[in-house]
Coordinates of C-alpha atoms in Angstrom, one line a residue:
M1 CA 56.5 99.5 93.1
S2 CA 56.2 102.3 95.2
G3 CA 57.3 103.3 98.9
V4 CA 60.2 101.7 100.2
T5 CA 60.2 98.4 102.0
K6 CA 61.1 97.7 105.6
P7 CA 64.2 97.7 105.5
K8 CA 66.0 94.2 105.2
V9 CA 68.5 94.0 108.1
G10 CA 71.3 91.3 107.3
R11 CA 75.5 90.9 108.1
V12 CA 77.3 90.5 105.7
A13 CA 81.3 89.6 105.7
P14 CA 84.3 90.9 104.2
L15 CA 85.0 88.0 101.7
E16 CA 81.2 88.3 100.9
L17 CA 81.4 91.5 99.9
V18 CA 84.4 90.8 97.9
E19 CA 82.8 88.0 96.2
W20 CA 79.2 90.3 95.7
A21 CA 82.1 93.1 94.2
Q22 CA 83.4 90.5 91.8
S23 CA 80.4 89.6 90.8
G24 CA 79.2 93.5 89.4
R25 CA 76.5 93.6 92.1
I26 CA 77.6 96.0 94.3
R27 CA 78.1 99.2 92.5
I28 CA 79.4 102.9 93.4
P29 CA 77.4 105.8 92.6
R30 CA 80.2 108.7 90.6
F31 CA 80.4 110.9 93.7
Q32 CA 81.1 114.7 93.8
R33 CA 84.6 113.3 95.5
S34 CA 86.5 110.3 95.6
Y35 CA 87.7 107.4 97.9
R36 CA 89.3 110.6 100.7
W37 CA 90.6 107.0 103.3
E38 CA 93.9 107.5 104.1
A39 CA 96.2 105.2 105.1
S40 CA 96.2 104.9 108.1
D41 CA 92.4 104.8 108.4
S42 CA 92.9 101.2 106.0
E43 CA 95.6 99.9 108.7
R44 CA 92.6 101.0 112.1
L45 CA 89.9 99.3 109.8
F46 CA 91.5 95.8 110.2
D47 CA 92.9 96.1 113.4
S48 CA 89.3 97.1 114.4
I49 CA 88.4 94.1 112.4
L50 CA 91.0 91.6 114.1
R51 CA 89.8 93.5 117.6
G52 CA 86.2 92.7 116.8
Y53 CA 85.5 96.2 117.4
P54 CA 82.3 97.4 115.7
I55 CA 82.7 99.5 112.2
G56 CA 79.6 100.8 111.6
N57 CA 77.3 99.8 109.3
L58 CA 76.3 99.8 105.1
L59 CA 73.2 100.9 104.1
M60 CA 72.5 99.4 100.2
W61 CA 70.0 100.3 97.7
R62 CA 68.8 97.4 96.2
K63 CA 68.2 98.4 92.1
P64 CA 68.9 97.4 88.8
A65 CA 72.3 98.4 87.2
P66 CA 73.2 98.0 83.9
A67 CA 76.2 96.4 82.4
A68 CA 79.5 98.2 82.7
E69 CA 83.1 98.6 83.4
I70 CA 83.6 98.7 87.6
T71 CA 86.6 100.4 89.3
L72 CA 86.7 100.0 92.9
G73 CA 90.0 100.4 94.7
E74 CA 92.7 98.9 92.1
L75 CA 89.7 95.8 90.8
R76 CA 88.3 96.9 87.5
F77 CA 86.6 94.4 85.2
D78 CA 83.9 94.5 83.3
A79 CA 80.6 93.7 84.8
P80 CA 77.0 92.2 83.5
E81 CA 73.6 94.1 84.0
R82 CA 72.3 92.9 87.5
S83 CA 68.9 93.2 88.6
D84 CA 69.7 93.0 92.1
A85 CA 72.7 95.7 91.8
L86 CA 73.4 96.9 95.9
W87 CA 74.1 100.9 95.1
V88 CA 75.9 102.2 98.2
V89 CA 74.5 104.8 99.7
D90 CA 76.5 104.8 103.6
G91 CA 79.5 103.0 104.4
Q92 CA 81.9 103.7 100.6
Q93 CA 85.7 104.6 102.4
R94 CA 85.1 100.6 104.2
L95 CA 83.8 99.0 101.2
T96 CA 86.4 100.4 99.3
T97 CA 89.1 99.7 101.5
L98 CA 88.1 96.7 102.1
I99 CA 87.8 95.2 99.0
G100 CA 90.5 96.6 98.0
A101 CA 92.5 95.3 100.2
L102 CA 91.3 91.8 100.3
T103 CA 92.3 91.5 96.5
A104 CA 95.6 93.5 96.0
S105 CA 98.9 92.3 95.0
E106 CA 102.6 92.7 95.0
H107 CA 101.9 94.8 92.1
T108 CA 99.0 97.0 94.0
V109 CA 100.5 100.3 93.9
D110 CA 98.2 102.2 96.4
R111 CA 99.2 102.5 99.9
R112 CA 96.0 102.1 100.9
F113 CA 95.2 98.7 99.5
R114 CA 98.1 97.2 100.6
I115 CA 98.4 96.3 104.3
F116 CA 100.2 94.3 105.9
Y117 CA 99.7 92.7 109.8
D118 CA 103.2 92.5 111.0
L119 CA 103.8 88.9 113.2
R120 CA 106.8 90.3 115.5
E121 CA 105.6 93.7 116.6
S122 CA 105.1 93.5 120.4
D123 CA 102.2 96.2 120.4
A124 CA 99.7 95.7 119.0
R125 CA 98.5 99.0 119.0
K126 CA 100.5 98.7 115.7
R127 CA 100.9 96.0 114.0
F128 CA 98.7 96.7 111.4
L129 CA 100.7 98.6 108.2
S130 CA 100.7 100.4 105.0
A131 CA 103.3 100.1 102.9
P132 CA 104.1 102.1 99.9
H133 CA 104.9 100.6 96.4
S134 CA 108.7 101.4 96.1
Q135 CA 109.2 99.1 100.2
N136 CA 109.7 95.6 100.1
P137 CA 107.5 94.5 102.5
R138 CA 109.3 91.7 105.4
D139 CA 109.0 88.7 104.9
H140 CA 106.7 88.4 108.2
W141 CA 105.2 91.1 107.2
L142 CA 101.4 89.4 105.9
P143 CA 99.4 90.7 103.7
V144 CA 95.7 91.3 104.2
W145 CA 95.4 89.5 100.3
V146 CA 96.6 86.5 101.8
A147 CA 95.3 86.5 104.8
G148 CA 91.6 85.9 103.1
D149 CA 92.5 83.0 100.6
N150 CA 92.9 80.1 103.0
R151 CA 95.3 78.5 100.1
R152 CA 97.2 81.3 99.7
L153 CA 98.2 81.3 103.9
I154 CA 98.7 77.8 103.8
A155 CA 101.8 78.4 101.0
W156 CA 102.9 81.6 102.4
Q157 CA 103.3 79.5 105.5
R158 CA 105.3 76.7 103.9
E159 CA 107.4 79.4 102.1
R160 CA 108.5 80.8 105.5
P161 CA 108.9 77.3 108.0
W162 CA 111.2 80.0 110.9
L163 CA 107.4 80.7 111.6
T164 CA 107.3 80.5 115.5
S165 CA 104.2 78.4 116.7
E166 CA 103.3 81.9 118.2
E167 CA 103.5 83.3 114.6
Y168 CA 101.3 81.0 113.7
D169 CA 98.3 81.3 115.4
L170 CA 99.2 85.3 115.1
C171 CA 97.7 84.1 111.1
D172 CA 95.0 82.4 112.0
S173 CA 93.7 84.8 114.0
V174 CA 93.7 87.6 111.4
A175 CA 92.6 85.2 108.7
T176 CA 89.7 83.9 111.3
A177 CA 88.6 87.6 111.8
I178 CA 88.9 88.6 108.2
R179 CA 86.5 85.3 107.8
T180 CA 84.1 85.4 110.4
Y181 CA 83.8 89.1 110.7
E182 CA 80.4 90.3 109.8
I183 CA 78.9 94.0 109.3
P184 CA 75.8 95.2 109.7
M185 CA 74.3 95.9 106.1
Y186 CA 70.0 97.8 105.7
E187 CA 69.3 96.9 102.5
I188 CA 66.9 99.2 100.9
E189 CA 64.4 98.7 98.4
G190 CA 62.0 100.9 96.9
D191 CA 61.5 104.2 95.6
D192 CA 60.4 106.0 98.1
E193 CA 63.5 108.6 98.7
Q194 CA 62.5 110.9 101.4
A195 CA 62.3 107.5 103.5
L196 CA 65.3 106.7 102.1
R197 CA 66.9 110.1 103.4
E198 CA 65.8 109.8 106.2
I199 CA 67.2 106.8 107.2
F200 CA 70.6 107.8 105.9
D201 CA 70.2 110.8 108.3
R202 CA 70.1 108.7 110.9
M203 CA 73.1 105.7 110.2
N204 CA 76.1 108.5 108.5
T205 CA 77.8 108.9 112.1
F206 CA 80.2 106.8 111.3
G207 CA 84.3 107.3 109.4
K208 CA 84.4 110.6 106.4
T209 CA 80.9 111.3 106.1
L210 CA 79.5 112.7 103.1
K211 CA 76.3 115.4 103.2
R212 CA 72.9 113.5 101.6
A213 CA 72.6 116.0 98.9
E214 CA 76.1 114.9 97.4
I215 CA 74.8 110.9 98.1
F216 CA 71.5 111.1 96.4
Q217 CA 72.6 113.0 93.4
A218 CA 74.5 110.8 92.6
L219 CA 72.1 108.1 92.9
H220 CA 70.3 110.2 90.4
S221 CA 72.8 110.9 88.2
T222 CA 74.9 108.7 86.2
P223 CA 76.8 106.5 87.7
L224 CA 80.8 106.3 87.9
D225 CA 81.3 103.0 86.1
V226 CA 79.1 104.2 82.9
Q227 CA 81.1 106.6 81.9
P228 CA 80.6 109.5 79.2
S229 CA 84.0 108.9 77.5
D230 CA 87.2 107.0 78.0
L231 CA 89.3 110.4 78.9
D232 CA 86.5 110.6 81.6
A233 CA 87.0 108.1 83.5
L234 CA 90.6 108.1 83.1
R235 CA 90.2 111.4 85.2
D236 CA 87.9 109.9 88.1
R237 CA 90.2 107.0 88.1
V238 CA 93.4 109.3 88.9
T239 CA 91.8 111.6 90.6
A240 CA 91.1 109.2 93.1
L241 CA 94.8 109.0 93.6
D242 CA 94.0 112.1 95.5
F243 CA 97.0 113.6 94.0
G244 CA 95.2 116.8 92.4
D245 CA 93.7 117.4 89.4
F246 CA 95.0 115.9 86.1
S247 CA 94.0 117.7 83.3
P248 CA 92.2 116.3 80.4
Q249 CA 95.2 118.1 78.5
M250 CA 98.1 116.7 80.9
L251 CA 95.9 113.0 80.0
M252 CA 96.0 113.1 76.2
Q253 CA 99.5 114.0 76.9
S254 CA 99.9 111.0 78.7
V255 CA 98.0 108.6 76.3
M256 CA 100.0 109.8 73.6
A257 CA 103.2 109.9 75.3
V258 CA 103.0 105.7 76.2
R259 CA 101.5 104.7 72.2
G260 CA 104.9 106.5 71.1
G261 CA 105.6 109.4 68.2
Q262 CA 104.8 112.8 68.0
V263 CA 103.2 113.9 71.5
D264 CA 101.3 116.6 70.3
R265 CA 99.4 114.9 67.5
D266 CA 95.9 114.6 67.0
F267 CA 93.9 112.4 69.7
R268 CA 90.3 112.1 67.4
Q269 CA 92.2 110.1 65.1
E270 CA 94.9 108.3 67.0
F271 CA 92.8 104.9 67.9
K272 CA 92.2 102.1 65.0
D273 CA 88.7 100.8 67.1
D274 CA 86.8 100.6 70.5
E275 CA 89.9 97.6 71.3
D276 CA 92.6 100.2 71.4
R277 CA 91.3 102.8 72.9
Q278 CA 90.9 100.3 76.0
Q279 CA 93.7 98.8 76.0
A280 CA 95.4 102.6 75.7
F281 CA 93.6 104.3 78.1
G282 CA 94.3 100.9 80.4
W283 CA 97.7 101.1 79.8
T284 CA 98.6 104.8 80.6
E285 CA 96.1 104.2 83.9
K286 CA 98.2 101.9 85.1
A287 CA 101.1 104.0 84.3
L288 CA 100.0 106.7 86.3
R289 CA 99.5 104.9 89.4
L290 CA 103.0 104.3 89.6
V291 CA 104.8 107.9 88.6
V292 CA 102.2 109.5 91.1
D293 CA 103.4 106.6 93.7
W294 CA 107.1 107.5 92.7
L295 CA 106.8 111.7 92.9
R296 CA 105.3 111.3 96.4
N297 CA 107.5 108.5 97.5
E298 CA 110.3 108.7 95.6
A299 CA 110.9 112.5 94.2
G300 CA 108.9 114.7 97.2
I301 CA 106.1 115.7 96.1
P302 CA 102.9 115.0 97.0
H303 CA 100.2 116.9 95.0
L304 CA 100.5 118.5 91.5
R305 CA 100.3 121.6 92.2
L306 CA 103.6 121.7 93.8
L307 CA 105.4 120.0 90.4
P308 CA 106.8 122.7 88.6
Y309 CA 106.5 121.5 85.8
A310 CA 103.6 119.6 83.7
L311 CA 105.5 117.7 81.4
Y312 CA 106.9 115.9 84.0
V313 CA 103.8 113.4 84.0
P314 CA 103.4 112.4 80.9
V315 CA 107.3 111.8 80.1
L316 CA 106.8 109.7 83.6
T317 CA 104.3 108.2 82.1
R318 CA 106.1 107.1 79.2
Y319 CA 108.7 105.8 80.8
A320 CA 106.9 103.8 83.5
A321 CA 104.5 102.4 80.9
L322 CA 108.2 101.0 79.4
F323 CA 109.9 100.3 82.2
G324 CA 107.7 100.5 84.9
R325 CA 107.8 101.8 88.1
P326 CA 111.1 104.4 88.6
D327 CA 113.2 103.0 90.9
G328 CA 117.2 102.2 90.8
R329 CA 119.9 104.2 89.2
G330 CA 117.2 105.3 86.3
G331 CA 114.9 106.4 89.5
E332 CA 117.3 108.5 90.8
L333 CA 118.5 110.4 87.8
L334 CA 114.5 111.1 87.2
R335 CA 114.4 112.5 90.5
R336 CA 117.5 114.6 89.0
W337 CA 115.5 115.6 86.2
V338 CA 112.6 116.7 88.0
W339 CA 114.3 119.0 90.4
R340 CA 117.4 120.0 88.2
G341 CA 114.6 121.1 85.7
A342 CA 112.5 123.0 88.5
V343 CA 115.8 125.0 89.1
V344 CA 117.0 126.0 85.8
G345 CA 113.7 125.7 83.8
A346 CA 112.6 122.2 82.3
A347 CA 111.6 123.7 78.6
P348 CA 113.3 125.7 77.9
Q349 CA 112.6 126.0 73.8
G350 CA 108.5 126.1 75.4
N351 CA 106.3 123.6 77.0
T352 CA 105.3 121.8 73.2
V353 CA 109.1 121.4 71.7
A354 CA 110.8 120.3 75.3
L355 CA 107.7 117.7 76.2
R356 CA 108.3 116.8 72.6
R357 CA 112.1 115.8 72.8
N358 CA 112.1 114.6 76.2
A359 CA 109.1 112.0 75.3
S360 CA 111.2 111.0 72.3
A361 CA 114.0 110.6 74.1
V362 CA 113.1 107.8 76.1
H363 CA 112.9 104.3 75.3
D364 CA 115.4 100.8 74.5
D365 CA 116.8 101.1 78.2
P366 CA 115.8 103.0 81.7
V367 CA 119.0 104.5 82.5
A368 CA 120.3 105.3 78.8
S369 CA 116.7 107.2 78.8
A370 CA 116.9 109.2 82.5
T371 CA 120.3 110.4 81.0
R372 CA 118.9 111.5 77.7
I373 CA 117.1 113.3 79.6
L374 CA 119.2 114.9 81.4
K375 CA 121.1 116.0 79.3
L376 CA 118.2 118.1 77.5
L377 CA 118.0 120.4 80.1
P378 CA 119.8 123.4 80.3
V379 CA 123.3 124.0 81.8
G380 CA 124.0 125.6 84.9
G381 CA 122.1 125.3 88.6
E382 CA 125.3 124.9 90.7
L383 CA 124.7 128.5 92.1
W384 CA 121.6 128.4 92.6
K385 CA 119.3 130.3 94.9
P386 CA 115.6 130.7 96.4
D387 CA 113.9 133.6 94.7
L388 CA 112.1 134.3 98.1
T389 CA 109.5 137.1 96.7
Q390 CA 108.3 133.9 94.3
T391 CA 104.5 132.7 96.4
A392 CA 102.4 131.8 94.0
L393 CA 102.0 128.6 92.8
N394 CA 102.1 129.5 89.5
R395 CA 105.1 129.6 89.5
A396 CA 107.8 126.8 89.5
Q397 CA 110.2 128.6 92.0
A398 CA 107.5 129.2 94.4
K399 CA 106.8 125.6 93.9
I400 CA 110.3 124.5 95.1
N401 CA 109.9 127.4 98.2
V402 CA 107.0 125.7 99.4
L403 CA 108.5 122.3 98.2
G404 CA 111.6 123.2 100.6
L405 CA 109.3 124.6 103.3
L406 CA 107.9 120.7 103.3
S407 CA 110.8 119.4 103.6
A408 CA 111.3 120.6 107.5
H409 CA 107.7 118.8 107.9
P410 CA 106.0 121.6 110.0
V411 CA 103.5 120.8 112.6
L412 CA 100.0 123.1 113.2
L413 CA 100.8 125.9 115.8
A414 CA 96.6 125.5 116.9
Q415 CA 93.6 123.3 116.4
A416 CA 92.3 122.6 112.8
V417 CA 89.9 120.6 111.3
D418 CA 90.3 118.8 108.1
S419 CA 87.4 119.0 105.2
D420 CA 86.2 115.8 106.8
G421 CA 85.5 116.6 110.1
N422 CA 88.6 115.5 111.9
H423 CA 90.7 117.5 114.8
Y424 CA 94.2 117.7 114.8
P425 CA 95.5 118.8 117.9
A426 CA 99.0 121.8 117.9
G427 CA 102.1 119.9 117.6
T428 CA 100.7 117.1 114.1
R429 CA 102.8 117.3 111.7
L430 CA 101.3 118.7 108.6
D431 CA 102.3 115.9 106.4
D432 CA 100.8 113.3 109.0
S433 CA 97.8 115.1 108.1
R434 CA 95.1 115.5 105.6
L435 CA 95.3 119.4 105.8
L436 CA 98.3 119.6 103.2
M437 CA 96.0 117.7 100.6
D438 CA 93.5 120.0 101.6
M439 CA 95.1 123.0 101.7
L440 CA 96.5 122.3 97.7
N441 CA 93.3 120.6 96.4
S442 CA 91.2 124.5 97.9
G443 CA 93.1 126.6 95.0
G444 CA 93.8 128.8 97.0
S445 CA 97.2 129.5 98.3
P446 CA 98.6 126.8 101.3
L447 CA 100.6 130.5 102.5
Q448 CA 99.4 131.9 105.9
S449 CA 101.0 135.6 106.8
L450 CA 103.1 135.6 109.4
V451 CA 104.0 139.3 109.1
S452 CA 101.4 141.8 108.2
G453 CA 102.6 143.3 104.7
D454 CA 105.4 141.2 103.9
R455 CA 105.1 139.4 101.3
T456 CA 108.3 137.4 100.5
M457 CA 108.4 133.6 101.9
A458 CA 110.3 134.9 105.1
G459 CA 106.7 136.6 105.9
K460 CA 104.8 133.4 105.1
L461 CA 104.0 130.0 106.7
L462 CA 102.9 127.3 105.2
H463 CA 99.7 126.3 108.0
P464 CA 96.4 126.1 107.5
A465 CA 94.7 129.8 107.7
N466 CA 93.6 130.5 111.2
K467 CA 90.8 133.2 112.4
T468 CA 93.2 133.9 115.5
G469 CA 96.6 135.1 113.1
F470 CA 100.0 134.0 114.3
G471 CA 101.2 136.6 117.1
F472 CA 102.1 133.7 119.1
F473 CA 105.1 133.7 118.7
S474 CA 106.1 135.3 121.6
E475 CA 105.4 132.3 124.0
A476 CA 108.1 130.1 124.9
W477 CA 108.1 127.8 121.5
D478 CA 109.7 124.9 121.5
E479 CA 113.2 124.5 119.7
S480 CA 111.3 121.9 117.3
V481 CA 108.4 123.4 116.6
L482 CA 110.1 126.4 116.1
R483 CA 112.5 124.3 113.6
S484 CA 109.3 123.1 111.7
H485 CA 108.5 126.7 110.9
C486 CA 112.1 127.8 109.3
M487 CA 112.5 129.8 112.8
D488 CA 114.2 129.8 116.0
E489 CA 114.8 130.9 119.3
R490 CA 116.5 133.7 118.0
C491 CA 113.5 134.4 116.0
A492 CA 110.9 134.3 118.9
E493 CA 113.1 137.1 120.3
L494 CA 113.0 139.1 117.6
L495 CA 109.1 139.1 117.1
D496 CA 109.2 139.4 121.0
L497 CA 111.3 142.0 120.7
E498 CA 109.0 144.0 118.0
D499 CA 111.8 143.7 115.8
V500 CA 109.8 143.1 112.0
D501 CA 112.8 143.3 110.2
G502 CA 115.7 142.0 112.1
F503 CA 112.9 139.4 112.7
L504 CA 112.5 138.5 108.4
A505 CA 116.1 139.4 107.6
R506 CA 116.8 136.2 110.5
R507 CA 114.2 134.3 108.8
A508 CA 115.1 134.5 105.3
A509 CA 119.0 133.4 105.8
I510 CA 117.2 130.8 107.4
T511 CA 114.2 129.6 105.0
A512 CA 116.7 130.5 102.2
R513 CA 119.5 128.0 103.4
L514 CA 116.5 125.3 103.5
I515 CA 115.6 125.1 100.6
S516 CA 118.9 125.1 99.1
D517 CA 120.3 122.4 100.9
H518 CA 117.0 120.6 99.6
V519 CA 116.9 120.9 96.1
Q520 CA 121.4 119.9 96.2
R521 CA 119.8 116.8 97.9
M522 CA 117.2 115.9 95.6
A523 CA 119.1 117.7 92.1
L524 CA 122.5 116.7 93.3
F525 CA 124.4 119.6 91.4
G526 CA 127.8 118.3 90.4
F527 CA 127.8 115.2 90.9
S528 CA 128.3 112.1 88.1
D529 CA 125.5 111.3 85.4
G530 CA 124.7 108.4 83.6
P531 CA 125.3 104.6 84.9
A532 CA 125.8 103.5 88.3
A533 CA 130.0 103.7 88.4
E534 CA 129.6 99.2 88.8
A535 CA 127.7 99.4 85.7
L536 CA 130.1 100.3 84.0
F537 CA 132.4 97.8 85.0
D538 CA 131.9 93.6 82.6
E539 CA 131.8 91.2 85.2
N540 CA 134.2 89.4 83.4
L541 CA 136.8 91.5 83.1
W542 CA 139.4 89.8 85.3
G543 CA 138.3 86.8 83.9
D544 CA 136.7 83.8 85.7
T545 CA 137.9 83.5 89.1
T546 CA 136.3 79.5 89.5
D547 CA 138.8 77.2 90.8
A548 CA 139.6 75.1 88.3
A549 CA 138.4 71.3 88.3

């Protein structure tokens, strides 16, 4: 067949997309960049569906697809060969969000797919919300994956006899919207790529737009669901978590740590057969998802470039594979291990020896495992002080410094634009935007010079690059804005007086105190480790207090 058929224009419901995805009909090309939406984008998407607002069109290219392993969000399965496959040309972010959220469960880790509807939120604009895996959803939060399944919705409602008539109506409204909403879809068949490019150019105006060169290069290259090796597939999937670039070595070490034994043994001779290898990679991926979620939300580390030691990943992956997501006392002790190790050095004998010793210490019991690896750290740390001369992110001390600055929740001092073209006004918190990820993904320094010639943290800002520079602190800045960047009104006055030395000395003191306080909150030097105090007592220590019959 030559040319391109006239686009077939139709409408498709979200649940129909789910059905197509599960049958292997929908295929996602291997894009140069992965799933990019944030949890707030997912929330707005479902809010638009409920309100009946347009969310843009889908552009699909109908052409054959081989049998393959499919990954869409956290949905993963083996799909058969399809002669009628629909390859996504435009709409990947929306489609992945819909399918990921509507096939989610209470075990889903990625917050972008853990979407709920708050039946008791008075502000209708804020009723859709996301929640991390670590947070137990409130009883009146309706999961969208439940709302999309009538039987599950009825069961969910029966378990909550206290629901009011108004709340029942809200449940029905959400369920009806998900079932009946229609998304315009253009389906094209043929081999005239130029015509398809033109159609793409005219349609690609909604959401996080991609350059057409990325799309068409992806459509002609190996698709995401046909990978050259298990390691490449694992790397693609964990990269989609938007936590940074996992090196092949880190992933190999994680696989070996999950399997147990010496972590640095020969990877090539490890697996008995394909089934053994696939099972190992599947377990590792699941554990890595839990690790990333825990590092972000509990350990306060938003990106791999800010992780003080790479060995943390395989050790934590082994822990998560054995015991699940770190929580309770075990999770608390692991956070201390990460942060104390960052300060005193997690690998005093070298990375290989430290990785082997720490991974082998994780077994049998979560709290005992966390206690054992804590004991492997060098002593000291209580008198530690930040080294403000460290600003390059190839040093653990510099990463601690940047994490300390992040704890103040720095805000934008001028308007900025992220890699997806979204504009953020001055005053936006850096950690409430995609800008922080862009800064860290770029490979460059996230620190900008505030004072020319000074190379210490006192003269640096955690901020996107600003072509106009930062010589505007002499203006009357709001106190909260100054505080978010480790400054006070006196700092602004000193800059206004052009007393650079005085400014740097004062800001250095504020910055050092902020970093020290943050490290202590996370590491808890001087606190008792091991099991929680109450766990040391037998529940029946005082005998049976039940009244005699």
